[in-house]
Short mmCIF file of C-alpha atoms and ligand atoms in Angstrom, two decimals:
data_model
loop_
_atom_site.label_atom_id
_atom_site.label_comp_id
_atom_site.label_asym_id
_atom_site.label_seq_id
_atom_site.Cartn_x
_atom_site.Cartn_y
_atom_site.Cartn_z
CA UNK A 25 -11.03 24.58 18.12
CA UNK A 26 -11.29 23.83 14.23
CA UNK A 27 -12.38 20.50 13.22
CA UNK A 28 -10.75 18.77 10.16
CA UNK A 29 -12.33 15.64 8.58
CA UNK A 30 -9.04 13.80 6.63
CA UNK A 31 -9.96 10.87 3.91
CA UNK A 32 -7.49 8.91 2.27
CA UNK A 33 -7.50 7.22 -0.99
CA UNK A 34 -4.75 4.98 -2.71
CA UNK A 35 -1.72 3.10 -1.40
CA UNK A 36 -0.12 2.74 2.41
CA UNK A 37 2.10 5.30 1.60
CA UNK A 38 -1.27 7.72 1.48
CA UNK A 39 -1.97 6.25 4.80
CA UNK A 40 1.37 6.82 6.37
CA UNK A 41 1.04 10.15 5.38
CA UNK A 42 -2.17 11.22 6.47
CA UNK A 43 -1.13 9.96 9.84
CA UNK A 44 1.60 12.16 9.87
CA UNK A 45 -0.50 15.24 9.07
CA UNK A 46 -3.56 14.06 11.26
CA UNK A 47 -0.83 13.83 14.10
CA UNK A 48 0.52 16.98 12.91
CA UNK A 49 -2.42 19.26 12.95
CA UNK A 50 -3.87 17.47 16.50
CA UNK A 51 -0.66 19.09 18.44
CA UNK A 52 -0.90 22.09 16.51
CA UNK A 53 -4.80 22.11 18.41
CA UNK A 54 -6.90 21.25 15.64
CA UNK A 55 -9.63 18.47 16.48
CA UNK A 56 -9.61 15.54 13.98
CA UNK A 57 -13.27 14.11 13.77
CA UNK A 58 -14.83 11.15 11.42
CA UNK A 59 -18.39 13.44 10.51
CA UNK A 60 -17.16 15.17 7.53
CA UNK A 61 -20.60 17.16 7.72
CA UNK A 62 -19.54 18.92 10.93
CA UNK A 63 -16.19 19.88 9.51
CA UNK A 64 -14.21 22.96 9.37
CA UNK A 65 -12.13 21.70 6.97
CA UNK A 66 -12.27 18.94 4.86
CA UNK A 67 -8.60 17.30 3.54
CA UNK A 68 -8.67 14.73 0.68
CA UNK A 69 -5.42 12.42 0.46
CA UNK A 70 -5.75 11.26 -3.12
CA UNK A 71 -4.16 8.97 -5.35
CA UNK A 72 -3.84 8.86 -9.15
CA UNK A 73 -2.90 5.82 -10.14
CA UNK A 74 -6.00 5.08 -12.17
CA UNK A 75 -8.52 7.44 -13.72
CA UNK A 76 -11.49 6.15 -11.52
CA UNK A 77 -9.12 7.09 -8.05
CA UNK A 78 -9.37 10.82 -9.64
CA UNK A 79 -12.73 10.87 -10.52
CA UNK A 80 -13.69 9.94 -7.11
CA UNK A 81 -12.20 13.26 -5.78
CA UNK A 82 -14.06 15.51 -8.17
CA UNK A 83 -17.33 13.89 -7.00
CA UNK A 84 -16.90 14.12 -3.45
CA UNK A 85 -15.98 17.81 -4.27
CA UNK A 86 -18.91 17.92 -5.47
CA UNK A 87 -21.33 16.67 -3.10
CA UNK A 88 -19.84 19.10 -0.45
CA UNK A 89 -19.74 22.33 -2.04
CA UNK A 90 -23.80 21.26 -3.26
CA UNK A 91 -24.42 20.53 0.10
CA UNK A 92 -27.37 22.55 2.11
CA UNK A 93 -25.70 23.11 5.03
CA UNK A 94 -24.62 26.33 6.70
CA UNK A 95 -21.15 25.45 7.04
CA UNK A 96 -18.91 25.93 4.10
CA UNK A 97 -15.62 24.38 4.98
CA UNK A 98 -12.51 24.87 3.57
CA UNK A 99 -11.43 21.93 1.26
CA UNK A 100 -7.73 21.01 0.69
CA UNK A 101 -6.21 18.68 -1.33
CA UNK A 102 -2.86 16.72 -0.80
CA UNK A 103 -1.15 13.54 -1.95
CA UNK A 104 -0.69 12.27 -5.88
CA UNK A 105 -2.95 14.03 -7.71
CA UNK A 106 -2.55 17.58 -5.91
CA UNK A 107 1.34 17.02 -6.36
CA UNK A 108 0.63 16.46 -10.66
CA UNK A 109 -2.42 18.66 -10.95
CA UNK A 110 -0.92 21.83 -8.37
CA UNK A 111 -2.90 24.99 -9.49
CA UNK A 112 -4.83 23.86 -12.56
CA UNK A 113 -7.01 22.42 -9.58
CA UNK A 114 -8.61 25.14 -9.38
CA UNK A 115 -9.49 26.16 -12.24
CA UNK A 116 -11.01 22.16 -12.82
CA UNK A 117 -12.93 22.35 -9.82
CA UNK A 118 -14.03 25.11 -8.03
CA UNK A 119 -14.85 23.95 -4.95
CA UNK A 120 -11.25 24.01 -3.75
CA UNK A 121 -9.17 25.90 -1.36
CA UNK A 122 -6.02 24.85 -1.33
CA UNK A 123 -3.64 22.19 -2.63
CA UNK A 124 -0.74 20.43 -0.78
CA UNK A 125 1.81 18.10 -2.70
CA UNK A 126 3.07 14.89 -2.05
CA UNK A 127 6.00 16.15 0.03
CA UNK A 128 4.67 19.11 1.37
CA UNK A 129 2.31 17.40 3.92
CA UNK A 130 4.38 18.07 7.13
CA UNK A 131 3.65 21.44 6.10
CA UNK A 132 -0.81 20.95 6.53
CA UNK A 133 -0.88 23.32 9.47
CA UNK A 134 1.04 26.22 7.28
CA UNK A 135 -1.71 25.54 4.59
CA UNK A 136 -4.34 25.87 6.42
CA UNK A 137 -3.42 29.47 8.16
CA UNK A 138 -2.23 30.76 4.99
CA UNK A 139 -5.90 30.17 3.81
CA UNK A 140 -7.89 31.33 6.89
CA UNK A 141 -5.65 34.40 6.97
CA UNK A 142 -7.20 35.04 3.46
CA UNK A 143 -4.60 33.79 1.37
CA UNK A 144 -7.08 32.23 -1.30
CA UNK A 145 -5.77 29.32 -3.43
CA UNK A 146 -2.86 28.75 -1.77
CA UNK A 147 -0.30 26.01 -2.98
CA UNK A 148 2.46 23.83 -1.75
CA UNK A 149 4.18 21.64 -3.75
CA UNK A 150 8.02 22.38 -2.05
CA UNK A 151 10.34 19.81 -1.46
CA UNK A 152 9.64 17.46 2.37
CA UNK A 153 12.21 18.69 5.10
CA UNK A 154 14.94 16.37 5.48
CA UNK A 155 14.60 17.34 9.39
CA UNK A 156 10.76 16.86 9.91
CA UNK A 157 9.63 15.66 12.77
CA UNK A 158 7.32 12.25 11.59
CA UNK A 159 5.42 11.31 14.83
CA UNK A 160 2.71 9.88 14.54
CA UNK A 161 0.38 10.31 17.61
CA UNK A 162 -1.68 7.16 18.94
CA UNK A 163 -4.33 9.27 18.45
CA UNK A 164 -3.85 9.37 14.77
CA UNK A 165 -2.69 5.69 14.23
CA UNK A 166 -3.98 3.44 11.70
CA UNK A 167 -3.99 0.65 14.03
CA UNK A 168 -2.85 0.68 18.02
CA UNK A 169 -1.11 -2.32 17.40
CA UNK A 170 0.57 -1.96 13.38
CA UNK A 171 2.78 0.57 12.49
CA UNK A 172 4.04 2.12 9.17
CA UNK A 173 7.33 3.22 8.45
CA UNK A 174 8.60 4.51 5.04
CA UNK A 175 11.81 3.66 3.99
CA UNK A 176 11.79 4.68 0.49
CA UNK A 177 9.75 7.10 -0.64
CA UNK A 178 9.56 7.80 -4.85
CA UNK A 179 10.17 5.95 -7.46
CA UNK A 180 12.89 5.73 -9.85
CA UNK A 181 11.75 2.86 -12.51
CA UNK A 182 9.18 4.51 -14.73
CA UNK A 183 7.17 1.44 -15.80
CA UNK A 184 5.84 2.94 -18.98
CA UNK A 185 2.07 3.06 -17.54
CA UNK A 186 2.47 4.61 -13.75
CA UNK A 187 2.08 7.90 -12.80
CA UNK A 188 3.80 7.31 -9.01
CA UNK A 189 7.61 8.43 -10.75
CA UNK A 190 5.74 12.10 -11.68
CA UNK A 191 3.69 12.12 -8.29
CA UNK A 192 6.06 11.07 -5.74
CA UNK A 193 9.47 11.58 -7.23
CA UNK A 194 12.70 10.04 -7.51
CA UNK A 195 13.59 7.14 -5.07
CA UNK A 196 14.99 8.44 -1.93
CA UNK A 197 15.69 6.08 1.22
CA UNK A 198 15.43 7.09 4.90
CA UNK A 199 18.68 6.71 6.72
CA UNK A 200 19.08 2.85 8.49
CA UNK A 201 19.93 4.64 11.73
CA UNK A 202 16.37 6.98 11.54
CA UNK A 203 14.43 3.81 10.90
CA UNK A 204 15.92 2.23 13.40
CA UNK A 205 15.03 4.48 15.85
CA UNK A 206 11.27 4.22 15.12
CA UNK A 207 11.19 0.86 14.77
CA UNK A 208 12.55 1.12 18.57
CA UNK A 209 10.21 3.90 19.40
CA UNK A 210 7.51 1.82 18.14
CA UNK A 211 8.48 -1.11 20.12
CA UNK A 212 8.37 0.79 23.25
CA UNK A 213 4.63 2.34 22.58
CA UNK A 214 3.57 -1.53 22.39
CA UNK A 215 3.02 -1.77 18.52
CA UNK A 216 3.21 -5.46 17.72
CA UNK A 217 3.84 -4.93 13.74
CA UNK A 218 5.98 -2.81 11.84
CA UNK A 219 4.86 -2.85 7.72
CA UNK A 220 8.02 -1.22 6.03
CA UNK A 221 6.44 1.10 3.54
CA UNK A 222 7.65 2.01 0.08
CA UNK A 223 6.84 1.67 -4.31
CA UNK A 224 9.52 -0.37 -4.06
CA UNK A 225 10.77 -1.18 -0.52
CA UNK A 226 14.20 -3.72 -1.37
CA UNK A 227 15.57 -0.94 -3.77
CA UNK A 228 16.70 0.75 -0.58
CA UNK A 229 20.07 2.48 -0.92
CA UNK A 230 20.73 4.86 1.50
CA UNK A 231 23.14 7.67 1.10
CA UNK A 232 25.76 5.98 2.54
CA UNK A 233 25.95 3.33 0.47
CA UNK A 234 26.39 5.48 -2.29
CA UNK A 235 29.56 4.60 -4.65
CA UNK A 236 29.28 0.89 -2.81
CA UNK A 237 28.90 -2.24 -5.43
CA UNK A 238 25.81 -3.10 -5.79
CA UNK A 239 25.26 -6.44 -4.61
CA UNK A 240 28.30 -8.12 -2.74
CA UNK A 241 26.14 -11.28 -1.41
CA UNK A 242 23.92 -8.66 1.01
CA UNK A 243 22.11 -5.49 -0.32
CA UNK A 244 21.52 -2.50 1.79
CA UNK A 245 17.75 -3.50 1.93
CA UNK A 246 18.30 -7.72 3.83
CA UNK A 247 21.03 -5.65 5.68
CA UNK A 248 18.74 -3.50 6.89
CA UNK A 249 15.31 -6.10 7.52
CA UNK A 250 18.22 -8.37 9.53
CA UNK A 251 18.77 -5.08 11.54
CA UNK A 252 15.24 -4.34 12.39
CA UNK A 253 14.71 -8.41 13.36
CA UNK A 254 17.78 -7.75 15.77
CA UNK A 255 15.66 -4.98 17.64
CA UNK A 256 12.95 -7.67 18.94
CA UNK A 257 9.82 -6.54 17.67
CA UNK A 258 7.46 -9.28 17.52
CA UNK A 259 6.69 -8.70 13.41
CA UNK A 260 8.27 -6.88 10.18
CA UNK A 261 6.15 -7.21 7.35
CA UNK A 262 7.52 -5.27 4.02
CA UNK A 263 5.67 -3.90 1.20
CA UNK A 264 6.19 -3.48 -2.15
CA UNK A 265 9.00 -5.41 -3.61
CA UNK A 266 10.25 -4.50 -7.20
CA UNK A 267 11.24 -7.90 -9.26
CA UNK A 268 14.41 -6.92 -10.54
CA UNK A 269 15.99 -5.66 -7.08
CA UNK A 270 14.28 -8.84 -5.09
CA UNK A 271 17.67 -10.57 -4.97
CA UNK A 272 18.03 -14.28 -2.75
CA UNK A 273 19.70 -12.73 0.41
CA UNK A 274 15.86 -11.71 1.33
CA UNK A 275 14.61 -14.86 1.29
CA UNK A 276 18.10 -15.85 3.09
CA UNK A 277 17.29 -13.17 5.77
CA UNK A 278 13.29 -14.11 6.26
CA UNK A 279 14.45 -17.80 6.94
CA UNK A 280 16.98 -16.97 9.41
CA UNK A 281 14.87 -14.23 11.03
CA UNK A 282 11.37 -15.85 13.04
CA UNK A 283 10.20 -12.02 13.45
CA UNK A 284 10.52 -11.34 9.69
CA UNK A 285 6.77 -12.21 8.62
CA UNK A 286 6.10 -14.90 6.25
CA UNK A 287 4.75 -12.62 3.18
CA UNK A 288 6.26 -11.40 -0.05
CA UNK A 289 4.16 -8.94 -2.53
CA UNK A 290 6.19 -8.80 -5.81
CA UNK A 291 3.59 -7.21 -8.39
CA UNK A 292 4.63 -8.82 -11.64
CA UNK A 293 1.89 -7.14 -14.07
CA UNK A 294 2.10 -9.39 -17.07
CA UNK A 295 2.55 -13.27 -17.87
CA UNK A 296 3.49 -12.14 -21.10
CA UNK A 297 7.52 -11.19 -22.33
CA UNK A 298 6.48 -8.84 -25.03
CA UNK A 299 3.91 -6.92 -22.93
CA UNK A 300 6.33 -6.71 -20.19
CA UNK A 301 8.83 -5.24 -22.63
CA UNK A 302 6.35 -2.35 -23.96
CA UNK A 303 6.24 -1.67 -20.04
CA UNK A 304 9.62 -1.36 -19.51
CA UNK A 305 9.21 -3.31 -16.69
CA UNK A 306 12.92 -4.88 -16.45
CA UNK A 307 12.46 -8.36 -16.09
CA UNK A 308 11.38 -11.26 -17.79
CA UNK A 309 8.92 -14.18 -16.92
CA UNK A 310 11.93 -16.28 -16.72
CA UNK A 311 13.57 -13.93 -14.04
CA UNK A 312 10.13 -13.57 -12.02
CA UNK A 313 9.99 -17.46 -11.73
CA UNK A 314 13.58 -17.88 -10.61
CA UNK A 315 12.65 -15.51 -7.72
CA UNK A 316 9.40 -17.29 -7.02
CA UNK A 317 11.42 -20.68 -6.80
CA UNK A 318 13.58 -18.94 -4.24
CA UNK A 319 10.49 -18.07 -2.13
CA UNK A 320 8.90 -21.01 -2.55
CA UNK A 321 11.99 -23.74 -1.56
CA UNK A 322 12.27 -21.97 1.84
CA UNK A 323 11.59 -23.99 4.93
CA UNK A 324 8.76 -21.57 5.51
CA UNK A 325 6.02 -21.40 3.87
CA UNK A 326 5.73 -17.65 2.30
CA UNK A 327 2.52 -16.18 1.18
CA UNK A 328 3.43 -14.98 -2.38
CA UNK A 329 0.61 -11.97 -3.30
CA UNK A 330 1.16 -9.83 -6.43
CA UNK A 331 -0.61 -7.18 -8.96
CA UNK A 332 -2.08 -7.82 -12.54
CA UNK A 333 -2.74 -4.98 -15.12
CA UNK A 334 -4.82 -6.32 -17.75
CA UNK A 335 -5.57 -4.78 -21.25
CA UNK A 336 -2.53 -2.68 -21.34
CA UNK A 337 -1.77 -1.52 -25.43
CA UNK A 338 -1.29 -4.33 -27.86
CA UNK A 339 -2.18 -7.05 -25.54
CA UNK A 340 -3.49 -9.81 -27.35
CA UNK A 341 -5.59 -13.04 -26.47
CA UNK A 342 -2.62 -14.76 -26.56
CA UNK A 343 -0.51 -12.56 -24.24
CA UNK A 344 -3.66 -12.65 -22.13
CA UNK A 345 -3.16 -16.65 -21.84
CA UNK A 346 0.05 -16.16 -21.13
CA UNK A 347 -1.13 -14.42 -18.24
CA UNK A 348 -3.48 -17.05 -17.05
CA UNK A 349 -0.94 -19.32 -17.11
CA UNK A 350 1.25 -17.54 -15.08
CA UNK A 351 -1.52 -17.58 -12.53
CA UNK A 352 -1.65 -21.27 -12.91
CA UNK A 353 1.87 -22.07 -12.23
CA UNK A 354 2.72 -19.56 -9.35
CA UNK A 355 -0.59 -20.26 -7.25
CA UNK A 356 -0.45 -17.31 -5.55
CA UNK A 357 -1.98 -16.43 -2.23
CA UNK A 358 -4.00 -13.34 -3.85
CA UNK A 359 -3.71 -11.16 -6.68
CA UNK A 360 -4.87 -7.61 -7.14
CA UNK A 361 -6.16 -7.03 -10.91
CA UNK A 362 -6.36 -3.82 -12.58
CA UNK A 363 -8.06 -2.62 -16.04
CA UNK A 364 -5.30 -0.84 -17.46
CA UNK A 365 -6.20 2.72 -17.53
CA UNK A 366 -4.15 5.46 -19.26
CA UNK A 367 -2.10 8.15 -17.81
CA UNK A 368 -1.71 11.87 -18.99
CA UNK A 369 2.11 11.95 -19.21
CA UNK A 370 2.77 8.59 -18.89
CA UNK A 371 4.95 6.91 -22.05
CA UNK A 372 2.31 4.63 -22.60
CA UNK A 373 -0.42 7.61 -22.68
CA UNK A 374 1.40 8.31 -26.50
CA UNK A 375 0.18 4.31 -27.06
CA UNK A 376 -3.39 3.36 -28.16
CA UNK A 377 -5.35 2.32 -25.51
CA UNK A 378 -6.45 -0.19 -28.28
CA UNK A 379 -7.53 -3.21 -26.01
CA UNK A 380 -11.62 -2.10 -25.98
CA UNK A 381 -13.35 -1.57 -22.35
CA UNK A 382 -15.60 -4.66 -23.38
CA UNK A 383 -12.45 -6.51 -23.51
CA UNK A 384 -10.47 -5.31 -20.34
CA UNK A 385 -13.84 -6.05 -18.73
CA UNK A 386 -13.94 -9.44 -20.51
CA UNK A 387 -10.02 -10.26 -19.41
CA UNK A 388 -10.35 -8.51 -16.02
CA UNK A 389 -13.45 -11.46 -15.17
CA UNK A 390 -11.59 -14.19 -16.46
CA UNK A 391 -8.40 -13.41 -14.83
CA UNK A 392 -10.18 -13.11 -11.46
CA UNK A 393 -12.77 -16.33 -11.83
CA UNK A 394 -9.11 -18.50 -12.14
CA UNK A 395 -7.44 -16.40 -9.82
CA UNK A 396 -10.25 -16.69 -7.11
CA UNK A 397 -9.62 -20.56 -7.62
CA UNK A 398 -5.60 -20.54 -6.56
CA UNK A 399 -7.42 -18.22 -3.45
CA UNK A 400 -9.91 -20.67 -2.28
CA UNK A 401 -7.33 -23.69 -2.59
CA UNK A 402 -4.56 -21.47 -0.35
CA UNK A 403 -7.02 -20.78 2.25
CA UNK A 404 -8.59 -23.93 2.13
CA UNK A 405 -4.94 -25.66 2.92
CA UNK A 406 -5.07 -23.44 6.82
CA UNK A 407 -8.23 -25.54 7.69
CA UNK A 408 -7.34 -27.77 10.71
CA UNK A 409 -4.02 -25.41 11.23
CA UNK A 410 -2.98 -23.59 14.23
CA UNK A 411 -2.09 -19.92 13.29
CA UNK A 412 -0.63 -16.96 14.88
CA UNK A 413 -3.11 -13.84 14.57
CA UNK A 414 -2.47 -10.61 15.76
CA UNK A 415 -5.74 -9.71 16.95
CA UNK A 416 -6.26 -6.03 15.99
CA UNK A 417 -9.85 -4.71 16.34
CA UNK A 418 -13.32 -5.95 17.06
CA UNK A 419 -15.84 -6.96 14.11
CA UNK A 420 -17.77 -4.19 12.94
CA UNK A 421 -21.04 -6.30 12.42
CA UNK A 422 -20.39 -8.98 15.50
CA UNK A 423 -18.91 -7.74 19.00
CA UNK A 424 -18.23 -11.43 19.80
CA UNK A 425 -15.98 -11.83 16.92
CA UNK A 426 -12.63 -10.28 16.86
CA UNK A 427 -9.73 -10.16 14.07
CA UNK A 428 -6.15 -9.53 12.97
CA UNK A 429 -3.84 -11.09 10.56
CA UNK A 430 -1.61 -13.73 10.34
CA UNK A 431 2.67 -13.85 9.86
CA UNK A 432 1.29 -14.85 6.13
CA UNK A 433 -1.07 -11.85 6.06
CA UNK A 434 -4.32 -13.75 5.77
CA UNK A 435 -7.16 -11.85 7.83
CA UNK A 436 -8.79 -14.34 10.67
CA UNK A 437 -11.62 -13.55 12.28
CA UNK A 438 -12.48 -15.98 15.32
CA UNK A 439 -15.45 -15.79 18.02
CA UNK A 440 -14.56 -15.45 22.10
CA UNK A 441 -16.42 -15.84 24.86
CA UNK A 442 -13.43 -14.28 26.96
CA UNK A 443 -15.22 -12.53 29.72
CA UNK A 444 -12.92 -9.13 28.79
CA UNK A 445 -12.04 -9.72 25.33
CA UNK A 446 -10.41 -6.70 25.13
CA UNK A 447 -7.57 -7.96 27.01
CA UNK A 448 -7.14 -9.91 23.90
CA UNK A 449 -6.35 -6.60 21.54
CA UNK A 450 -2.51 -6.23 20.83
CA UNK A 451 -2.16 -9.88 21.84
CA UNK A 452 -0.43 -12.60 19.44
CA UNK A 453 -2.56 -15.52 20.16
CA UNK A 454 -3.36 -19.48 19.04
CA UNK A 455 -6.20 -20.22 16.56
CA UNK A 456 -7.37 -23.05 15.32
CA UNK A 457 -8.98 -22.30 11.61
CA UNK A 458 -12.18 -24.06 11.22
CA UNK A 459 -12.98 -22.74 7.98
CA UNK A 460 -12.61 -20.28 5.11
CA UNK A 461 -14.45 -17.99 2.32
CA UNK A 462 -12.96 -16.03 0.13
CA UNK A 463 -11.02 -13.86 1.30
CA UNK A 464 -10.94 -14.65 5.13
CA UNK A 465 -10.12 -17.48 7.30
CA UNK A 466 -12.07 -18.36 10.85
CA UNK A 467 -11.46 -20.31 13.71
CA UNK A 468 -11.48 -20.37 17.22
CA UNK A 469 -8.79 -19.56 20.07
CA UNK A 470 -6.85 -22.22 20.52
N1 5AD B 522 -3.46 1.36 -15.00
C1 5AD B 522 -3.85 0.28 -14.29
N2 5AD B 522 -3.20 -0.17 -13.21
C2 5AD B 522 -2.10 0.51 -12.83
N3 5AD B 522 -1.24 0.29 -11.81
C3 5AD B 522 -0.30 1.26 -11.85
N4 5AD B 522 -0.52 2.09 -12.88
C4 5AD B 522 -1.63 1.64 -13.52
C5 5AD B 522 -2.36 2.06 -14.65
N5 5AD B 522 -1.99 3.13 -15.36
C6 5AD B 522 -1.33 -0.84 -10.89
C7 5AD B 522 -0.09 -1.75 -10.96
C8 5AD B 522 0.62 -1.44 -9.67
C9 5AD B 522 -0.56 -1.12 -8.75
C10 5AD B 522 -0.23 -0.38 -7.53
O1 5AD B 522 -1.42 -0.36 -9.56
O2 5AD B 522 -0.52 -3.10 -10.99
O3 5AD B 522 1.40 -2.52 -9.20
FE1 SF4 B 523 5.08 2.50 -10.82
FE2 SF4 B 523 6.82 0.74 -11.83
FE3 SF4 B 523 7.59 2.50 -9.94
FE4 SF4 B 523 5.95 0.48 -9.28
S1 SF4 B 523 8.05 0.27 -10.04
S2 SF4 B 523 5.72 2.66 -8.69
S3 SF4 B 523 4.70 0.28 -11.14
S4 SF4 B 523 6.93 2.99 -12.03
#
């Protein structure tokens, strides 16, 4: 039996997939193992939204093929940068076998006997089958109790600094009826949480809406979260929201809904109009904060999270500000901040990347000293609160302490002195939060 060691870098989509292929290449007899130095073969998921992500798969290259051991396993390559990169891989490093693109990962198993049958350098980067069979095996699951399912896959928006439209392709969304059905499925195994996966998850327009008007009151994508509430399973989170396509019937649907969760992630990248323009990102700060108004009058109260990229070309002190200010006004539960970093065939690759490291490193602090602030202030406001935790997995460092996450996304971690507290995994319980730091909240079972 071969033994395959699978590491994943990047987004949840990266995730979803290497589930898929893990699950994939199990029934198919290989054995999937976390000791990469006992592997047969090694497969790298990788991502290339950033330089650094990139760079990261080069070195760990690297370090195998340098390695003193007697086993020489084959390495592949899938996801984002395999799917941009294809057969120039190999000439830029070496050390690998055989390269598998973004939609060719239900094809692993096909790779991988090409190669041992002595097809050297062997590449995939065909089209996914529309017919492919997606189960993921419990095995092979992120989490026993969470589970992901794309409805979107690609991206059709080509924000002038991301890669994702040239690595993943143009937007296509699963049909509502096949999503459905796993959602069900899922149900049935006992998952607990459901994360609806895509770049941007609420521009979902299946085929059969094709020709439709756009926006009649309900889009395809609050239709479809107000079908998956109907099913009954206990929590739909979503994940990532585009700005412009974030219209007010999905805040009308998460207030009507208890089982839609109570988190929105709506990366908005600048607090500035003019660097927003030179990203051709489609809105405006003006149409960001009417949607954040929306989410913030409901009746619930709606973790807002978003992303920053700081230092993109042009962007001046004052732009910067603008950005801080931003920050100031919308509070938000978390932000993720990113030094911009440019892209080989990106439209803002042709820009200069005149904002100097120094100064992305300078902007990059700031932003997160102020942001870490708005953090600390959110999480300080659970203290004394009773919250609902999906409790997901015992603590690495402390077998007394357990955690999950909350309707809002926050991560809990709580002690028990449950006599079986594994009875507890899967379980939405009552905690009382006692306290918080900075990213996590604690408390005890209520
Ligand atoms: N440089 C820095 N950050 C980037 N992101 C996407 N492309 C780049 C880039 N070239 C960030 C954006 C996006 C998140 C997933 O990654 O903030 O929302
Ligand atoms: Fe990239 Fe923009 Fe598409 Fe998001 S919406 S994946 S940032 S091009």
């Amino acid at each position: 039996m071969k033994k395959v060691y699978l590491e994943t870098f990047g987004c949840q989509m990266n995730v979803s997939d290497s589930e898929r292929a893990a699950s994939s290449l199990e029934s198919e007899g290989y054995e999937i193992i976390s000791d990469e130095n006992s592997a047969d073969i090694v497969l790298f998921n990788t991502c290339s939204v950033r330089e650094k992500a990139e760079h990261k798969l080069y070195s760990k290259v690297g370090k195998i093929r340098s390695a003193q051991n007697l086993k020489k396993p084959l390495i592949g390559v899938l996801g984002c940068v395999a799917q941009l990169e294809g057969e120039t891989l190999f000439q830029k490093n070496q050390g690998i076998d055989f390269v598998l693109g973004t939609r060719a990962v239900g094809r692993i198993s096909n790779a991988i006997k090409n190669v041992l049958s002595g097809h050297q350098q062997f590449v995939d980067l065909g089209e996914r089958e529309d017919d492919h069979d997606w189960t993921v095996s419990e095995t092979q699951r992120n989490s026993p109790y969470v589970g992901f399912v794309p409805i979107i896959e690609g991206c059709n928006k080509f924000c002038t600094y991301c890669i994702v439209p040239f690595s993943r392709g143009r937007e296509k969304s699963l049909s509502a009826v096949q999503i459905i059905q796993q959602v069900i499925d899922l149900r049935r195994k006992g998952i607990k949480e459901v994360h609806l996966i895509g770049q941007n998850v609420n521009s979902y327009r299946p085929k059969s809406e094709a020709g439709l008007e756009k926006f009649k009151g309900a889009t395809a994508f609050s239709r479809l979260l107000r079908a998956i509430a109907a099913t009954g399973l206990e929590r739909i989170k979503f994940t990532t929201s585009f700005p412009r396509d974030f219209h007010t019937d999905i805040v009308d649907a998460i207030n009507e809904n208890d089982n839609l969760c109570n988190w929105v992630h709506l990366p908005v990248q600048s607090g500035s109009n003019d660097v927003l323009r030179a990203m051709r990102r489609g809105h405006t700060i003006e149409s960001y904060l009417e949607k954040i108004d929306k989410i913030r009058s409901s009746p619930r109260t709606i973790s807002l999270t978003t992303d920053f990229i700081v230092g993109f070309p042009n962007e001046t002190e004052w732009d910067f500000q603008e950005t801080l200010k931003l920050v100031e006004y919308c509070q938000f539960d978390s932000s993720y901040v990113f030094k911009y970093s440019p892209r080989p065939g990106t439209p803002a690759f042709q820009m200069i990347d005149n904002v100097s490291e120094k100064e992305k490193a300078k902007r990059f602090l700031e932003f997160e000293k102020i942001q870490k602030i708005y953090q600390q202030i959110t999480l300080q406001s659970y203290v004394n609160k009773t919250v609902d935790v999906l409790v997901e997995k015992f603590s690495s460092k402390n077998p007394r302490q357990l955690s999950g996450h909350t309707t809002c996304h926050k991560v809990v971690n709580f002690e028990s002195n449950f006599e079986s507290n594994k009875e507890l995994l899967g379980k939405i319980i009552k905690i009382k939060v006692t306290k918080s730091k900075s990213n996590t909240l604690y408390g005890n079972i209520l």
